[in-house]
Amino acid sequence: MFTTGQRSLGGRHDRPPALTARRSPRARPAVLLLALLAALVPALAAASLARADDFSWVDARFLHQAHQGGENEVPTNTMYGLAYALTHGADMLEIDVHVSKDGHVVVGHDQTVDRTTNGAGRIQDMTLAELRRLDSAHWFVPGRSTVHGLPDDAYVMRGIRTGAKPPPAGYDADDFAIPTLREVLDAYPNVPLNVEIKGADDAEKFRVADALADLLAPLGRRDVVVASFVQEAIDRFKARAPDVPVSAGVAASVGFLLLGQDLPPGTVALQLPFAFDPGSIGIKGPVLDDLPVELNLAQRWVTDRAHAAGVAVHYWQVPETDAAYRQVVDVCGDGIMTTSPTVLEGFLERADVPRMGGQGAARGADGCPHGPPEPPPGCRLRVAKLVVPRDGRIPVRIERHGDLRTACAGVVELRTADPVAVPGAKARARRVARRARHRVRVADRRVRRALRAARGRERTPAVTRRIRTLRRRAAQARRTSRRAARAAKAGPSRVVLGTARFSAPARRMGTTVDVVPTADGRRILAAGPAIAVRTTVEGSRRDARTLPLRTR
């Protein structure tokens, strides 16, 4: 999935001059230490966290790309859809972006909100606040994507965004809004992304390209690829963000495949339709005279030519059938953008296709000359989002990356990011301190009574043990009383809201964990509409970050 550079430490010519000279007995420990380090460096490199700047697109296969999150199964381009796709086998997300009136890069396919939401108007003419109020599931019909004109009961997710009906378990109303690209990037920093520039005309596309470049350029992510049908929009983006990978536009792709032209610099992928009509975009020439009306591009000569140039090949508009999937896999295509994640994932699992997270057969088992390297080991987990509490639980959305071959155990803890005063805690602490002082007095009285009863008498072993036990209990009561007194005087603190142990399922980059709040956690959640939470999740390593939590 990712590769890490390694430097030899053990070769003769790599040694410092002092180590190539005569070795004294005193130098041997240093030599042995260097030899040990030389043996460990490859293992440590393999075990290190895979970084986005090590990502290789030509080796990144086979990519299950959820197109708009999988718009046949979920509302298009929503956080609900993206999370759903990752929990159902996707290992890459495809989204489209526009720019709002106030300059925010937002996720959405159409130039207007009319088709997919309960609103109307062009995205570029609406502010982010106006866009966020809309219901992105308003016209969604499961299995049919976005459809207008059906009976109301066909729209099973209509009204979740507005609060008219409850969300599915593990989600909240915000998951059905129009998200920003920043929201997606923050939630899934380890999930490869395909971001397509949208716009009604070249001027709007250029505005989107500029805003997108300003957002992506500082991140340094190599696992994000920017796409557009219009090569000029990609060139505009590339001029502003030269280090961010891009795919070829339609004209550049056709020119490369059919006319022998070079791809633009920085191109890492061809993103091609399964079947293509060259005449539909006005491409004419002698080489095209004998082509059928529709050219099927899922062909080995296409992928061979692309791979020889060092670029990947991703297919879209692939019929959601085993036969079409099989054709793409057999010609060594590198990924499919699917509208039906569960259907594609079922095929990939049955066909045992080699995958980025180590799922499926070993590299090369599919007969392709390139493929995913061994994934970085361990259970690598990260909290993607804290969902609004429901039914006495806090749903925690988890992102998983790296080795996905087996289930892995994790622990998540939620703690207030800032010191807080738990409602009623001070009064409870004072009551506890009073009870502790009372227990000290009772314990001391029992010791005194035992000593008086033993005065003037011969102390038997049983009496001695009794007095020793009472004194030990009195000492424990005093220690408890001191702790209670300190707690009664203490100010606000960072409070544990809850912890949970869980098992992250195999073959999935996403899962949701329910955390049951502590007693203090319940009081804090009941006190305010939102709090900042320090999340910590541990698998094979520890990851901590601060996230907002809306409590209602």
Coordinates of C-alpha atoms in Angstrom, one line a residue:
M1 CA 0.0 0.0 0.0
F2 CA 2.8 2.4 0.9
T3 CA 6.5 2.2 0.4
T4 CA 9.3 3.5 2.7
G5 CA 12.8 4.3 1.6
Q6 CA 15.5 2.4 3.3
R7 CA 19.2 3.2 3.6
S8 CA 21.9 0.5 4.0
L9 CA 23.8 0.7 7.2
G10 CA 25.8 -2.4 6.9
G11 CA 27.9 -2.1 3.7
R12 CA 31.6 -1.6 3.8
H13 CA 31.6 1.7 1.9
D14 CA 28.8 3.0 4.1
R15 CA 30.9 2.7 7.3
P16 CA 32.5 5.9 8.8
P17 CA 36.3 5.9 8.5
A18 CA 36.8 5.2 12.2
L19 CA 35.0 1.8 11.7
T20 CA 37.0 0.7 8.7
A21 CA 40.3 1.2 10.6
R22 CA 41.8 -1.2 13.1
R23 CA 39.2 -2.3 15.7
S24 CA 40.1 -2.4 19.4
P25 CA 38.3 -4.6 21.9
R26 CA 36.7 -1.4 23.3
A27 CA 35.2 -0.6 19.9
R28 CA 33.4 -4.0 19.6
P29 CA 30.3 -3.0 21.5
A30 CA 29.8 0.0 19.1
V31 CA 30.3 -2.3 16.1
L32 CA 27.8 -4.8 17.5
L33 CA 25.3 -2.0 18.1
L34 CA 25.6 -0.8 14.5
A35 CA 25.2 -4.3 13.2
L36 CA 22.1 -4.7 15.4
L37 CA 20.7 -1.4 14.0
A38 CA 21.4 -2.5 10.5
A39 CA 19.4 -5.6 11.1
L40 CA 16.5 -3.7 12.7
V41 CA 16.2 -0.8 10.2
P42 CA 14.3 -2.8 7.5
A43 CA 11.9 -4.2 10.1
L44 CA 11.4 -0.8 11.7
A45 CA 10.8 0.8 8.3
A46 CA 8.2 -1.9 7.4
A47 CA 6.5 -1.4 10.8
S48 CA 6.5 2.4 10.6
L49 CA 3.3 4.3 9.9
A50 CA 2.6 4.5 6.2
R51 CA 2.7 8.1 5.1
A52 CA 0.6 9.8 2.4
D53 CA 3.8 11.0 0.7
D54 CA 4.9 7.4 0.1
F55 CA 1.7 6.5 -1.8
S56 CA 2.2 5.1 -5.2
W57 CA -0.8 5.2 -7.6
V58 CA 0.5 2.7 -10.0
D59 CA 0.9 0.1 -7.2
A60 CA -2.4 1.1 -5.5
R61 CA -4.7 -1.6 -6.5
F62 CA -7.2 -3.0 -6.5
L63 CA -9.2 0.2 -5.4
H64 CA -12.8 -0.2 -4.5
Q65 CA -13.9 3.5 -5.1
A66 CA -17.3 4.5 -3.8
H67 CA -18.6 6.9 -6.4
Q68 CA -20.2 9.8 -4.5
G69 CA -20.2 7.4 -1.6
G70 CA -22.2 4.8 -3.7
E71 CA -25.2 6.8 -4.9
N72 CA -27.4 3.8 -5.6
E73 CA -27.2 2.8 -1.9
V74 CA -26.9 6.1 -0.1
P75 CA -27.7 9.8 -0.6
T76 CA -25.1 11.2 -2.9
N77 CA -22.0 13.0 -1.6
T78 CA -23.0 12.9 2.1
M79 CA -21.0 12.1 5.2
Y80 CA -23.5 9.3 5.8
G81 CA -22.8 7.9 2.4
L82 CA -19.0 8.1 2.8
A83 CA -19.0 6.4 6.2
Y84 CA -21.4 3.8 4.9
A85 CA -19.1 3.0 2.0
L86 CA -16.1 2.5 4.3
T87 CA -18.0 0.2 6.6
H88 CA -19.1 -1.9 3.5
G89 CA -15.7 -2.5 2.0
A90 CA -14.7 0.7 0.0
D91 CA -11.1 1.6 0.3
M92 CA -11.3 4.9 -1.7
L93 CA -13.8 7.7 -1.9
E94 CA -14.9 9.6 -5.1
I95 CA -16.5 13.0 -4.5
D96 CA -17.2 16.2 -6.5
V97 CA -16.6 19.7 -5.4
H98 CA -17.9 23.3 -6.0
V99 CA -17.3 26.6 -4.3
S100 CA -20.0 28.4 -2.3
K101 CA -20.8 32.1 -2.5
D102 CA -18.6 32.7 0.5
G103 CA -15.6 30.7 -0.8
H104 CA -16.0 27.3 0.9
V105 CA -15.1 24.2 -1.1
V106 CA -18.3 22.0 -0.7
V107 CA -19.1 18.5 -1.8
G108 CA -21.7 18.1 -4.4
H109 CA -22.2 16.8 -8.0
D110 CA -24.6 19.2 -9.7
Q111 CA -24.2 22.9 -10.3
T112 CA -27.6 23.4 -8.5
V113 CA -29.1 21.8 -5.4
D114 CA -32.5 21.2 -7.1
R115 CA -32.1 17.6 -8.0
T116 CA -30.8 16.2 -4.7
T117 CA -32.1 18.5 -2.0
N118 CA -35.2 20.2 -0.8
G119 CA -33.8 23.5 -2.0
A120 CA -33.3 25.3 -5.2
G121 CA -30.5 27.5 -6.7
R122 CA -26.9 27.3 -7.8
I123 CA -24.3 26.3 -5.3
Q124 CA -22.0 29.2 -6.3
D125 CA -24.9 31.6 -5.4
M126 CA -25.5 30.2 -1.9
T127 CA -23.5 30.6 1.3
L128 CA -22.3 27.7 3.3
A129 CA -24.9 28.3 6.0
E130 CA -27.7 28.2 3.4
L131 CA -26.3 25.0 1.9
R132 CA -25.9 23.3 5.2
R133 CA -29.5 23.7 6.1
L134 CA -30.6 21.6 3.1
D135 CA -31.6 18.0 3.2
S136 CA -29.4 16.0 0.9
A137 CA -31.5 12.8 1.3
H138 CA -34.7 14.6 0.2
W139 CA -35.1 12.8 -3.2
F140 CA -33.0 9.7 -2.4
V141 CA -34.6 6.3 -3.1
P142 CA -32.6 3.2 -2.1
G143 CA -31.5 1.2 -5.1
R144 CA -32.5 4.0 -7.5
S145 CA -30.3 6.9 -6.4
T146 CA -32.0 10.3 -6.8
V147 CA -35.6 10.1 -8.2
H148 CA -38.4 12.8 -8.2
G149 CA -42.1 12.3 -8.4
L150 CA -42.6 9.1 -6.3
P151 CA -45.0 8.7 -3.3
D152 CA -43.7 10.2 -0.1
D153 CA -43.1 6.8 1.5
A154 CA -40.5 6.0 -1.1
Y155 CA -38.2 8.6 0.4
V156 CA -37.2 6.7 3.5
M157 CA -34.4 9.1 4.6
R158 CA -36.3 12.4 3.9
G159 CA -36.5 14.5 7.0
I160 CA -33.5 13.1 8.9
R161 CA -31.6 16.3 8.2
T162 CA -34.5 18.5 9.4
G163 CA -35.2 16.4 12.5
A164 CA -38.5 15.1 11.2
K165 CA -37.3 11.5 11.8
P166 CA -34.5 9.9 13.7
P167 CA -31.2 9.0 11.9
P168 CA -30.0 5.4 11.6
A169 CA -28.0 4.1 14.5
G170 CA -24.4 5.6 14.5
Y171 CA -25.3 8.7 12.5
D172 CA -26.8 12.1 13.2
A173 CA -28.7 14.8 11.2
D174 CA -25.4 16.5 10.1
D175 CA -24.4 13.4 8.2
F176 CA -27.3 14.2 5.8
A177 CA -26.2 17.8 5.1
I178 CA -24.0 19.1 2.2
P179 CA -20.5 18.6 3.7
T180 CA -17.4 20.7 3.1
L181 CA -14.3 19.2 1.6
R182 CA -12.4 20.2 4.8
E183 CA -14.9 18.0 6.8
V184 CA -14.1 15.0 4.6
L185 CA -10.3 15.6 4.8
D186 CA -10.4 15.9 8.5
A187 CA -12.5 12.8 9.0
Y188 CA -10.5 10.5 6.7
P189 CA -6.8 11.5 6.4
N190 CA -5.8 7.9 5.6
V191 CA -8.4 7.1 3.0
P192 CA -7.4 7.8 -0.7
L193 CA -9.7 10.4 -2.3
N194 CA -10.6 11.2 -5.9
V195 CA -11.8 14.8 -6.0
E196 CA -13.5 16.0 -9.2
I197 CA -13.6 19.7 -10.1
K198 CA -17.2 20.7 -11.1
G199 CA -18.7 23.9 -12.6
A200 CA -21.2 25.1 -15.1
D201 CA -18.5 26.8 -17.3
D202 CA -14.8 27.2 -17.5
A203 CA -14.8 30.4 -15.4
E204 CA -16.6 28.5 -12.6
K205 CA -14.3 25.5 -12.9
F206 CA -11.3 27.7 -12.7
R207 CA -12.7 29.3 -9.5
V208 CA -13.2 25.8 -8.1
A209 CA -9.7 24.8 -9.2
D210 CA -8.1 27.8 -7.5
A211 CA -9.9 27.2 -4.2
L212 CA -9.2 23.5 -4.3
A213 CA -5.5 24.0 -4.9
D214 CA -5.3 26.5 -2.0
L215 CA -6.9 23.8 0.3
L216 CA -5.0 20.8 -0.8
A217 CA -1.5 22.2 -1.5
P218 CA -0.5 22.7 2.1
L219 CA -1.6 19.1 3.1
G220 CA 1.1 17.3 1.2
R221 CA -1.1 14.2 0.6
R222 CA -0.1 12.0 -2.2
D223 CA -3.2 9.8 -1.9
V224 CA -5.5 12.5 -3.2
V225 CA -6.0 12.7 -6.9
V226 CA -7.8 15.7 -8.6
A227 CA -9.8 15.1 -11.7
S228 CA -11.9 17.0 -14.3
F229 CA -13.3 16.3 -17.7
V230 CA -11.7 19.6 -18.8
Q231 CA -7.9 19.4 -19.1
E232 CA -7.7 23.2 -18.8
A233 CA -9.2 23.0 -15.3
I234 CA -6.7 20.4 -14.3
D235 CA -3.8 22.5 -15.7
R236 CA -5.1 25.5 -13.8
F237 CA -5.2 23.5 -10.6
K238 CA -1.7 22.0 -11.3
A239 CA -0.2 25.4 -11.8
R240 CA -1.3 26.4 -8.3
A241 CA -0.7 23.1 -6.5
P242 CA 2.2 21.4 -8.5
D243 CA 2.8 18.6 -6.0
V244 CA -0.8 17.3 -5.8
P245 CA -1.5 14.3 -8.1
V246 CA -3.9 14.7 -11.0
S247 CA -5.6 12.5 -13.5
A248 CA -5.8 13.3 -17.2
G249 CA -8.8 15.1 -18.7
V250 CA -10.9 13.5 -21.5
A251 CA -9.0 15.1 -24.4
A252 CA -5.6 14.2 -22.8
S253 CA -6.6 10.6 -22.1
V254 CA -7.9 10.1 -25.7
G255 CA -4.8 11.8 -27.1
F256 CA -2.6 9.5 -25.1
L257 CA -4.4 6.3 -25.9
L258 CA -5.4 6.8 -29.5
L259 CA -3.1 9.5 -30.9
G260 CA 0.1 8.6 -29.2
Q261 CA 0.5 11.9 -27.4
D262 CA 2.3 12.4 -24.1
L263 CA 0.3 12.9 -20.9
P264 CA 0.6 16.2 -19.1
P265 CA 3.3 16.4 -16.4
G266 CA 2.2 15.2 -13.0
T267 CA -0.5 12.8 -14.3
V268 CA -0.8 9.7 -12.1
A269 CA -4.0 8.1 -13.4
L270 CA -6.3 7.7 -16.4
Q271 CA -10.0 7.7 -15.3
L272 CA -11.9 6.2 -18.1
P273 CA -15.5 5.1 -18.8
F274 CA -16.0 1.4 -19.3
A275 CA -17.3 2.2 -22.8
F276 CA -16.7 5.4 -24.8
D277 CA -17.9 7.1 -28.0
P278 CA -15.0 9.3 -29.3
G279 CA -17.4 11.1 -31.6
S280 CA -19.4 12.3 -28.6
I281 CA -16.7 14.8 -27.7
G282 CA -15.9 15.7 -31.3
I283 CA -12.7 13.8 -31.8
K284 CA -12.1 12.9 -35.4
G285 CA -9.3 11.4 -37.4
P286 CA -8.1 8.6 -39.6
V287 CA -7.2 6.4 -36.6
L288 CA -10.8 6.5 -35.5
D289 CA -12.5 5.6 -38.8
D290 CA -12.7 1.9 -38.1
L291 CA -13.7 2.1 -34.5
P292 CA -17.2 0.9 -33.4
V293 CA -19.7 3.4 -32.2
E294 CA -18.8 2.6 -28.6
L295 CA -15.2 1.6 -27.8
N296 CA -14.9 -0.7 -24.8
L297 CA -11.9 0.7 -22.9
A298 CA -11.5 -2.2 -20.4
Q299 CA -8.9 -3.7 -22.6
R300 CA -5.4 -5.0 -21.8
W301 CA -3.8 -2.7 -24.4
V302 CA -5.2 0.3 -22.5
T303 CA -3.8 -0.7 -19.1
D304 CA -0.5 -1.9 -20.6
R305 CA 0.0 1.5 -22.3
A306 CA -0.9 3.3 -19.1
H307 CA 1.3 1.2 -16.8
A308 CA 4.2 1.5 -19.2
A309 CA 3.9 5.3 -18.7
G310 CA 3.7 4.9 -14.9
V311 CA 0.1 5.8 -14.5
A312 CA -2.9 3.9 -13.1
V313 CA -6.2 3.2 -14.8
H314 CA -9.5 3.7 -13.0
Y315 CA -12.9 2.9 -14.6
W316 CA -16.3 4.5 -14.1
Q317 CA -19.7 3.8 -15.5
V318 CA -18.9 0.1 -15.2
P319 CA -22.1 -2.1 -15.3
E320 CA -22.7 -3.4 -11.7
T321 CA -22.3 -7.0 -12.8
D322 CA -19.8 -9.7 -12.0
A323 CA -19.0 -10.0 -15.7
A324 CA -18.1 -6.4 -16.1
Y325 CA -16.1 -6.4 -12.8
R326 CA -14.3 -9.5 -13.9
Q327 CA -13.3 -7.8 -17.2
V328 CA -11.7 -4.9 -15.5
V329 CA -9.8 -7.1 -13.1
D330 CA -8.6 -9.4 -15.8
V331 CA -7.2 -6.6 -17.9
C332 CA -5.3 -5.4 -14.8
G333 CA -7.4 -2.3 -14.2
D334 CA -6.5 -0.6 -10.9
G335 CA -9.9 0.4 -9.6
I336 CA -13.6 0.7 -10.2
M337 CA -15.8 3.7 -9.2
T338 CA -19.0 2.0 -8.1
T339 CA -22.5 3.2 -7.4
S340 CA -23.2 0.1 -5.4
P341 CA -20.4 -0.6 -2.8
T342 CA -22.0 -3.8 -1.4
V343 CA -22.3 -5.3 -4.9
L344 CA -18.7 -4.6 -5.9
E345 CA -17.3 -5.7 -2.5
G346 CA -19.2 -9.0 -2.8
F347 CA -17.5 -9.7 -6.1
L348 CA -14.0 -8.6 -4.9
E349 CA -14.3 -11.0 -1.9
R350 CA -15.6 -13.9 -3.9
A351 CA -12.9 -13.3 -6.6
D352 CA -10.1 -13.0 -3.9
V353 CA -8.7 -9.9 -5.7
P354 CA -5.4 -8.6 -4.2
R355 CA -6.2 -5.4 -2.3
M356 CA -4.4 -2.4 -0.7
G357 CA -5.1 -3.6 2.9
G358 CA -3.8 -7.1 2.3
Q359 CA -7.3 -8.5 1.6
G360 CA -7.6 -11.1 -1.1
A361 CA -4.8 -13.2 -2.7
A362 CA -1.1 -12.3 -2.7
R363 CA 0.4 -9.7 -5.0
G364 CA 0.7 -11.1 -8.5
A365 CA -1.9 -13.9 -8.0
D366 CA -4.2 -12.1 -10.5
G367 CA -1.5 -12.2 -13.2
C368 CA -0.9 -8.5 -13.2
P369 CA 2.8 -7.3 -13.2
H370 CA 2.2 -4.7 -10.5
G371 CA 0.2 -4.6 -7.4
P372 CA -0.1 -3.5 -3.7
P373 CA 2.9 -4.0 -1.5
E374 CA 2.6 -5.6 1.9
P375 CA 0.5 -3.3 4.0
P376 CA 2.0 -1.7 7.2
P377 CA 1.4 -4.1 10.1
G378 CA -0.7 -3.5 13.1
C379 CA -4.1 -2.3 14.0
R380 CA -4.1 1.4 13.0
L381 CA -7.1 3.3 14.3
R382 CA -8.3 6.9 14.4
V383 CA -11.5 8.6 15.6
A384 CA -13.2 10.2 12.6
K385 CA -16.2 11.7 14.3
L386 CA -18.2 11.9 17.5
V387 CA -21.9 11.4 16.8
V388 CA -24.7 13.1 18.8
P389 CA -25.5 10.8 21.8
R390 CA -28.6 8.7 21.4
D391 CA -30.3 6.1 23.7
G392 CA -27.7 6.7 26.4
R393 CA -24.7 6.1 24.2
I394 CA -22.1 8.1 22.3
P395 CA -21.5 6.6 18.8
V396 CA -17.8 7.0 17.9
R397 CA -16.9 6.7 14.2
I398 CA -13.6 4.9 13.7
E399 CA -11.3 5.1 10.7
R400 CA -9.0 2.1 10.2
H401 CA -6.1 1.8 7.8
G402 CA -3.0 -0.4 7.1
D403 CA -3.4 -4.2 7.4
L404 CA -7.1 -5.1 7.1
R405 CA -6.8 -8.8 6.8
T406 CA -8.0 -9.7 10.3
A407 CA -10.2 -8.1 12.9
C408 CA -8.3 -6.2 15.6
A409 CA -9.0 -5.2 19.2
G410 CA -9.1 -1.5 20.2
V411 CA -9.9 0.7 23.1
V412 CA -11.4 4.2 22.9
E413 CA -11.5 6.8 25.7
L414 CA -13.4 10.1 25.6
R415 CA -12.3 12.9 28.0
T416 CA -13.2 16.5 28.2
A417 CA -10.6 18.6 26.4
D418 CA -10.7 21.3 29.0
P419 CA -11.2 21.2 32.8
V420 CA -14.8 21.3 33.6
A421 CA -16.9 21.4 36.8
V422 CA -19.3 18.5 36.8
P423 CA -22.7 19.7 37.8
G424 CA -23.4 18.8 41.5
A425 CA -19.9 17.3 41.8
K426 CA -18.7 19.8 44.5
A427 CA -21.7 19.1 46.8
R428 CA -21.2 15.4 46.3
A429 CA -17.5 15.6 47.1
R430 CA -18.3 17.5 50.3
R431 CA -20.8 14.8 51.3
V432 CA -18.2 12.1 50.6
A433 CA -15.6 14.0 52.7
R434 CA -18.0 14.3 55.6
R435 CA -18.8 10.5 55.4
A436 CA -15.1 9.8 55.3
R437 CA -14.4 11.9 58.4
H438 CA -17.2 10.1 60.2
R439 CA -15.7 6.7 59.2
V440 CA -12.3 7.8 60.6
R441 CA -13.9 8.7 64.0
V442 CA -15.7 5.4 64.1
A443 CA -12.5 3.5 63.3
D444 CA -10.5 5.4 66.0
R445 CA -13.2 4.7 68.6
R446 CA -13.0 0.9 67.8
V447 CA -9.3 1.0 68.3
R448 CA -9.6 2.8 71.6
R449 CA -12.2 0.4 72.8
A450 CA -10.1 -2.6 71.9
L451 CA -7.1 -1.2 73.7
R452 CA -9.2 -0.4 76.9
A453 CA -10.6 -3.9 76.8
A454 CA -7.1 -5.4 76.6
R455 CA -5.6 -3.2 79.3
G456 CA -4.5 -5.2 82.4
R457 CA -5.0 -8.5 80.6
E458 CA -2.7 -10.9 79.0
R459 CA -2.8 -10.3 75.2
T460 CA -3.5 -13.5 73.4
P461 CA -2.5 -13.8 69.7
A462 CA -6.2 -13.4 68.7
V463 CA -6.5 -10.1 70.6
T464 CA -3.2 -8.8 69.1
R465 CA -4.5 -9.7 65.6
R466 CA -7.8 -7.9 66.4
I467 CA -6.1 -4.7 67.5
R468 CA -3.7 -4.8 64.5
T469 CA -6.6 -5.2 62.1
L470 CA -8.5 -2.3 63.7
R471 CA -5.5 0.0 63.5
R472 CA -5.0 -1.0 59.8
R473 CA -8.6 -0.1 59.0
A474 CA -8.3 3.2 60.9
A475 CA -5.2 4.1 58.8
Q476 CA -7.0 3.2 55.6
A477 CA -10.0 5.4 56.7
R478 CA -7.6 8.3 57.3
R479 CA -6.0 7.9 53.9
T480 CA -9.5 7.8 52.3
S481 CA -10.6 10.8 54.2
R482 CA -7.5 12.8 53.1
R483 CA -8.3 11.9 49.4
A484 CA -11.9 12.9 49.9
A485 CA -10.9 16.2 51.5
R486 CA -8.6 17.0 48.5
A487 CA -11.3 16.1 46.1
A488 CA -13.7 18.4 47.9
K489 CA -11.2 21.3 47.6
A490 CA -10.2 20.6 44.0
G491 CA -11.3 22.8 41.1
P492 CA -12.5 21.8 37.6
S493 CA -10.7 18.9 36.0
R494 CA -10.6 16.9 32.7
V495 CA -13.3 14.4 33.2
V496 CA -13.5 10.9 31.6
L497 CA -16.8 10.7 29.7
G498 CA -16.5 7.0 28.9
T499 CA -14.4 4.2 27.5
A500 CA -15.1 1.2 25.4
R501 CA -13.3 -1.9 24.1
F502 CA -14.2 -3.0 20.6
S503 CA -13.2 -5.2 17.7
A504 CA -12.6 -3.5 14.4
P505 CA -13.9 -5.9 11.7
A506 CA -11.6 -7.3 9.0
R507 CA -11.7 -5.9 5.4
R508 CA -13.3 -2.6 6.5
M509 CA -11.8 0.9 6.8
G510 CA -14.7 2.1 8.9
T511 CA -16.6 1.0 12.0
T512 CA -18.7 2.6 14.7
V513 CA -18.3 2.0 18.5
D514 CA -20.9 2.9 21.1
V515 CA -19.4 4.4 24.3
V516 CA -21.6 4.3 27.4
P517 CA -21.0 7.5 29.4
T518 CA -19.9 7.5 33.0
A519 CA -22.1 9.0 35.7
D520 CA -20.1 12.3 35.5
G521 CA -20.1 12.0 31.7
R522 CA -23.9 11.9 31.7
R523 CA -24.1 15.0 33.9
I524 CA -21.7 16.9 31.6
L525 CA -23.6 15.8 28.4
A526 CA -26.9 16.9 30.0
A527 CA -25.5 20.4 30.9
G528 CA -24.6 21.8 27.6
P529 CA -25.3 21.8 23.8
A530 CA -21.7 21.1 22.8
I531 CA -18.3 20.3 24.3
A532 CA -14.7 19.7 23.1
V533 CA -13.6 16.1 23.7
R534 CA -10.1 14.7 23.7
T535 CA -10.4 11.3 22.0
T536 CA -7.9 8.6 22.4
V537 CA -8.0 5.3 20.5
E538 CA -5.5 2.5 20.9
G539 CA -4.9 -0.5 18.6
S540 CA -1.3 -1.3 17.9
R541 CA -0.5 2.3 18.6
R542 CA -2.1 5.3 20.2
D543 CA -3.9 8.2 18.4
A544 CA -5.3 11.2 20.1
R545 CA -7.1 14.2 18.8
T546 CA -9.7 16.8 20.0
L547 CA -13.1 16.8 18.3
P548 CA -16.4 18.6 18.9
L549 CA -19.4 16.7 20.4
R550 CA -22.9 18.1 20.0
T551 CA -24.9 16.7 22.9
R552 CA -28.3 17.3 21.4

